[in-house]
mmCIF file with all atom_site columns, C-alpha atoms in Angstrom:
data_model
loop_
_atom_site.group_PDB
_atom_site.id
_atom_site.type_symbol
_atom_site.label_atom_id
_atom_site.label_alt_id
_atom_site.label_comp_id
_atom_site.label_asym_id
_atom_site.label_entity_id
_atom_site.label_seq_id
_atom_site.pdbx_PDB_ins_code
_atom_site.Cartn_x
_atom_site.Cartn_y
_atom_site.Cartn_z
_atom_site.occupancy
_atom_site.B_iso_or_equiv
_atom_site.pdbx_formal_charge
_atom_site.auth_seq_id
_atom_site.auth_comp_id
_atom_site.auth_asym_id
_atom_site.auth_atom_id
_atom_site.pdbx_PDB_model_num
ATOM 1  C CA . MET A 1 1  ? -35.748 4.525  -12.924 1.00 85.00 ? 1  MET A CA 1
ATOM 2  C CA . ALA A 1 2  ? -32.390 4.707  -11.195 1.00 88.00 ? 2  ALA A CA 1
ATOM 3  C CA . GLU A 1 3  ? -31.763 7.815  -8.970  1.00 92.00 ? 3  GLU A CA 1
ATOM 4  C CA . PRO A 1 4  ? -28.167 8.808  -8.558  1.00 95.00 ? 4  PRO A CA 1
ATOM 5  C CA . ILE A 1 5  ? -27.141 8.883  -4.747  1.00 95.00 ? 5  ILE A CA 1
ATOM 6  C CA . ALA A 1 6  ? -23.532 10.133 -4.913  1.00 97.00 ? 6  ALA A CA 1
ATOM 7  C CA . LYS A 1 7  ? -20.293 10.446 -6.850  1.00 98.00 ? 7  LYS A CA 1
ATOM 8  C CA . ILE A 1 8  ? -17.724 8.320  -5.084  1.00 97.00 ? 8  ILE A CA 1
ATOM 9  C CA . THR A 1 9  ? -13.805 8.329  -5.362  1.00 96.00 ? 9  THR A CA 1
ATOM 10 C CA . THR A 1 10 ? -11.534 5.848  -3.782  1.00 95.00 ? 10 THR A CA 1
ATOM 11 C CA . ASN A 1 11 ? -8.014  4.704  -3.955  1.00 91.00 ? 11 ASN A CA 1
ATOM 12 C CA . PHE A 1 12 ? -5.652  1.982  -2.712  1.00 86.00 ? 12 PHE A CA 1
ATOM 13 C CA . SER A 1 13 ? -2.069  3.099  -2.004  1.00 77.00 ? 13 SER A CA 1
ATOM 14 C CA . TYR A 1 14 ? -1.084  0.422  0.477   1.00 75.00 ? 14 TYR A CA 1
ATOM 15 C CA . GLY A 1 15 ? 0.847   -2.998 -0.332  1.00 64.00 ? 15 GLY A CA 1
ATOM 16 C CA . VAL A 1 16 ? 3.969   -1.874 -2.103  1.00 65.00 ? 16 VAL A CA 1
ATOM 17 C CA . ARG A 1 17 ? 4.438   -5.391 -3.359  1.00 69.00 ? 17 ARG A CA 1
ATOM 18 C CA . GLU A 1 18 ? 0.702   -5.672 -4.611  1.00 77.00 ? 18 GLU A CA 1
ATOM 19 C CA . THR A 1 19 ? 0.186   -5.648 -8.545  1.00 85.00 ? 19 THR A CA 1
ATOM 20 C CA . ASP A 1 20 ? -1.758  -2.957 -10.088 1.00 84.00 ? 20 ASP A CA 1
ATOM 21 C CA . GLU A 1 21 ? -4.598  -5.292 -10.749 1.00 89.00 ? 21 GLU A CA 1
ATOM 22 C CA . SER A 1 22 ? -5.177  -6.236 -7.126  1.00 89.00 ? 22 SER A CA 1
ATOM 23 C CA . LYS A 1 23 ? -4.731  -2.625 -5.960  1.00 89.00 ? 23 LYS A CA 1
ATOM 24 C CA . ARG A 1 24 ? -7.441  -1.580 -8.520  1.00 92.00 ? 24 ARG A CA 1
ATOM 25 C CA . LEU A 1 25 ? -9.827  -4.306 -7.181  1.00 93.00 ? 25 LEU A CA 1
ATOM 26 C CA . TYR A 1 26 ? -9.244  -3.377 -3.633  1.00 93.00 ? 26 TYR A CA 1
ATOM 27 C CA . ALA A 1 27 ? -10.038 0.222  -4.815  1.00 94.00 ? 27 ALA A CA 1
ATOM 28 C CA . ILE A 1 28 ? -13.307 -0.766 -6.544  1.00 96.00 ? 28 ILE A CA 1
ATOM 29 C CA . GLU A 1 29 ? -14.206 -2.818 -3.583  1.00 96.00 ? 29 GLU A CA 1
ATOM 30 C CA . ARG A 1 30 ? -13.889 0.178  -1.371  1.00 95.00 ? 30 ARG A CA 1
ATOM 31 C CA . ALA A 1 31 ? -16.222 2.010  -3.738  1.00 96.00 ? 31 ALA A CA 1
ATOM 32 C CA . ARG A 1 32 ? -18.763 -0.788 -3.602  1.00 96.00 ? 32 ARG A CA 1
ATOM 33 C CA . VAL A 1 33 ? -18.782 -0.857 0.152   1.00 96.00 ? 33 VAL A CA 1
ATOM 34 C CA . GLN A 1 34 ? -19.369 3.015  0.429   1.00 97.00 ? 34 GLN A CA 1
ATOM 35 C CA . ALA A 1 35 ? -22.129 2.928  -2.174  1.00 97.00 ? 35 ALA A CA 1
ATOM 36 C CA . ALA A 1 36 ? -23.909 0.081  -0.108  1.00 96.00 ? 36 ALA A CA 1
ATOM 37 C CA . ARG A 1 37 ? -23.614 2.016  3.002   1.00 97.00 ? 37 ARG A CA 1
ATOM 38 C CA . LEU A 1 38 ? -25.416 4.857  1.177   1.00 96.00 ? 38 LEU A CA 1
ATOM 39 C CA . GLY A 1 39 ? -28.094 2.544  0.268   1.00 96.00 ? 39 GLY A CA 1
ATOM 40 C CA . ALA A 1 40 ? -27.171 2.073  -3.462  1.00 96.00 ? 40 ALA A CA 1
ATOM 41 C CA . ASN A 1 41 ? -27.786 -1.237 -5.157  1.00 95.00 ? 41 ASN A CA 1
ATOM 42 C CA . VAL A 1 42 ? -26.085 -0.410 -8.498  1.00 96.00 ? 42 VAL A CA 1
ATOM 43 C CA . LEU A 1 43 ? -22.452 1.126  -8.891  1.00 97.00 ? 43 LEU A CA 1
ATOM 44 C CA . VAL A 1 44 ? -21.121 2.507  -12.190 1.00 97.00 ? 44 VAL A CA 1
ATOM 45 C CA . ILE A 1 45 ? -17.379 2.767  -12.540 1.00 97.00 ? 45 ILE A CA 1
ATOM 46 C CA . ASP A 1 46 ? -16.880 5.970  -14.603 1.00 98.00 ? 46 ASP A CA 1
ATOM 47 C CA . LYS A 1 47 ? -13.354 5.938  -14.654 1.00 97.00 ? 47 LYS A CA 1
ATOM 48 C CA . VAL A 1 48 ? -9.995  4.456  -13.369 1.00 96.00 ? 48 VAL A CA 1
ATOM 49 C CA . GLU A 1 49 ? -6.757  6.525  -13.423 1.00 95.00 ? 49 GLU A CA 1
ATOM 50 C CA . TYR A 1 50 ? -3.435  6.088  -11.720 1.00 91.00 ? 50 TYR A CA 1
ATOM 51 C CA . GLN A 1 51 ? -1.502  8.289  -9.839  1.00 88.00 ? 51 GLN A CA 1
ATOM 52 C CA . GLN A 1 52 ? 2.390   7.868  -9.547  1.00 79.00 ? 52 GLN A CA 1
ATOM 53 C CA . THR A 1 53 ? 3.682   8.561  -6.004  1.00 71.00 ? 53 THR A CA 1
ATOM 54 C CA . THR A 1 54 ? 7.435   9.583  -5.405  1.00 68.00 ? 54 THR A CA 1
ATOM 55 C CA . SER A 1 55 ? 9.840   9.301  -2.537  1.00 63.00 ? 55 SER A CA 1
ATOM 56 C CA . GLY A 1 56 ? 13.122  10.865 -1.742  1.00 57.00 ? 56 GLY A CA 1
ATOM 57 C CA . GLY A 1 57 ? 12.316  14.544 -1.674  1.00 58.00 ? 57 GLY A CA 1
ATOM 58 C CA . VAL A 1 58 ? 13.758  17.453 0.203   1.00 52.00 ? 58 VAL A CA 1
ATOM 59 C CA . THR A 1 59 ? 11.894  18.879 3.033   1.00 54.00 ? 59 THR A CA 1
ATOM 60 C CA . GLY A 1 60 ? 14.211  21.715 4.199   1.00 60.00 ? 60 GLY A CA 1
ATOM 61 C CA . GLY A 1 61 ? 14.879  23.644 1.070   1.00 64.00 ? 61 GLY A CA 1
ATOM 62 C CA . LEU A 1 62 ? 17.897  23.777 -1.315  1.00 68.00 ? 62 LEU A CA 1
ATOM 63 C CA . TYR A 1 63 ? 21.118  26.019 -1.267  1.00 74.00 ? 63 TYR A CA 1
ATOM 64 C CA . ASP A 1 64 ? 22.362  27.575 -4.492  1.00 77.00 ? 64 ASP A CA 1
ATOM 65 C CA . GLY A 1 65 ? 23.484  24.933 -6.906  1.00 76.00 ? 65 GLY A CA 1
ATOM 66 C CA . GLN A 1 66 ? 22.168  22.030 -5.258  1.00 73.00 ? 66 GLN A CA 1
ATOM 67 C CA . THR A 1 67 ? 19.499  19.729 -6.905  1.00 71.00 ? 67 THR A CA 1
ATOM 68 C CA . VAL A 1 68 ? 17.049  17.390 -5.806  1.00 68.00 ? 68 VAL A CA 1
ATOM 69 C CA . SER A 1 69 ? 15.709  14.133 -7.144  1.00 67.00 ? 69 SER A CA 1
ATOM 70 C CA . SER A 1 70 ? 12.935  11.886 -6.508  1.00 65.00 ? 70 SER A CA 1
ATOM 71 C CA . ILE A 1 71 ? 12.541  8.064  -6.738  1.00 64.00 ? 71 ILE A CA 1
ATOM 72 C CA . PRO A 1 72 ? 9.291   6.816  -8.416  1.00 65.00 ? 72 PRO A CA 1
ATOM 73 C CA . ALA A 1 73 ? 7.732   4.534  -5.596  1.00 69.00 ? 73 ALA A CA 1
ATOM 74 C CA . GLN A 1 74 ? 4.294   3.103  -6.929  1.00 75.00 ? 74 GLN A CA 1
ATOM 75 C CA . ARG A 1 75 ? 1.004   3.508  -8.816  1.00 81.00 ? 75 ARG A CA 1
ATOM 76 C CA . THR A 1 76 ? -1.869  4.210  -7.012  1.00 87.00 ? 76 THR A CA 1
ATOM 77 C CA . PRO A 1 77 ? -5.463  3.495  -8.688  1.00 91.00 ? 77 PRO A CA 1
ATOM 78 C CA . VAL A 1 78 ? -8.009  6.077  -8.418  1.00 94.00 ? 78 VAL A CA 1
ATOM 79 C CA . VAL A 1 79 ? -11.780 4.768  -8.974  1.00 96.00 ? 79 VAL A CA 1
ATOM 80 C CA . HIS A 1 80 ? -14.282 7.282  -9.930  1.00 98.00 ? 80 HIS A CA 1
ATOM 81 C CA . ALA A 1 81 ? -17.844 5.672  -9.676  1.00 98.00 ? 81 ALA A CA 1
ATOM 82 C CA . THR A 1 82 ? -21.539 6.806  -9.199  1.00 97.00 ? 82 THR A CA 1
ATOM 83 C CA . ALA A 1 83 ? -23.803 5.106  -6.863  1.00 97.00 ? 83 ALA A CA 1
ATOM 84 C CA . TYR A 1 84 ? -27.509 4.670  -7.866  1.00 97.00 ? 84 TYR A CA 1
ATOM 85 C CA . TYR A 1 85 ? -30.513 3.134  -6.082  1.00 96.00 ? 85 TYR A CA 1
ATOM 86 C CA . LEU A 1 86 ? -32.718 1.283  -8.793  1.00 93.00 ? 86 LEU A CA 1
ATOM 87 C CA . GLU A 1 87 ? -36.177 0.669  -7.791  1.00 89.00 ? 87 GLU A CA 1
#
């Protein structure tokens, strides 16, 4: 019987020129490595979602009548997985 060891969440937000597919694969590989370090021999990917990051925000505040805009930067895959040990 498989015993759950941990819930794992990883992401990969580096590599602006990377494709969504390659960033997702990197994030899954990071989850696999974490699971192996915990002693798991089965990893189940529960969900993959994407977060959109932005750049160009204002850090000091706005004066009356001013507006702020942001520029979409990149999509970051977030992998949710469960690590199991199967005897």
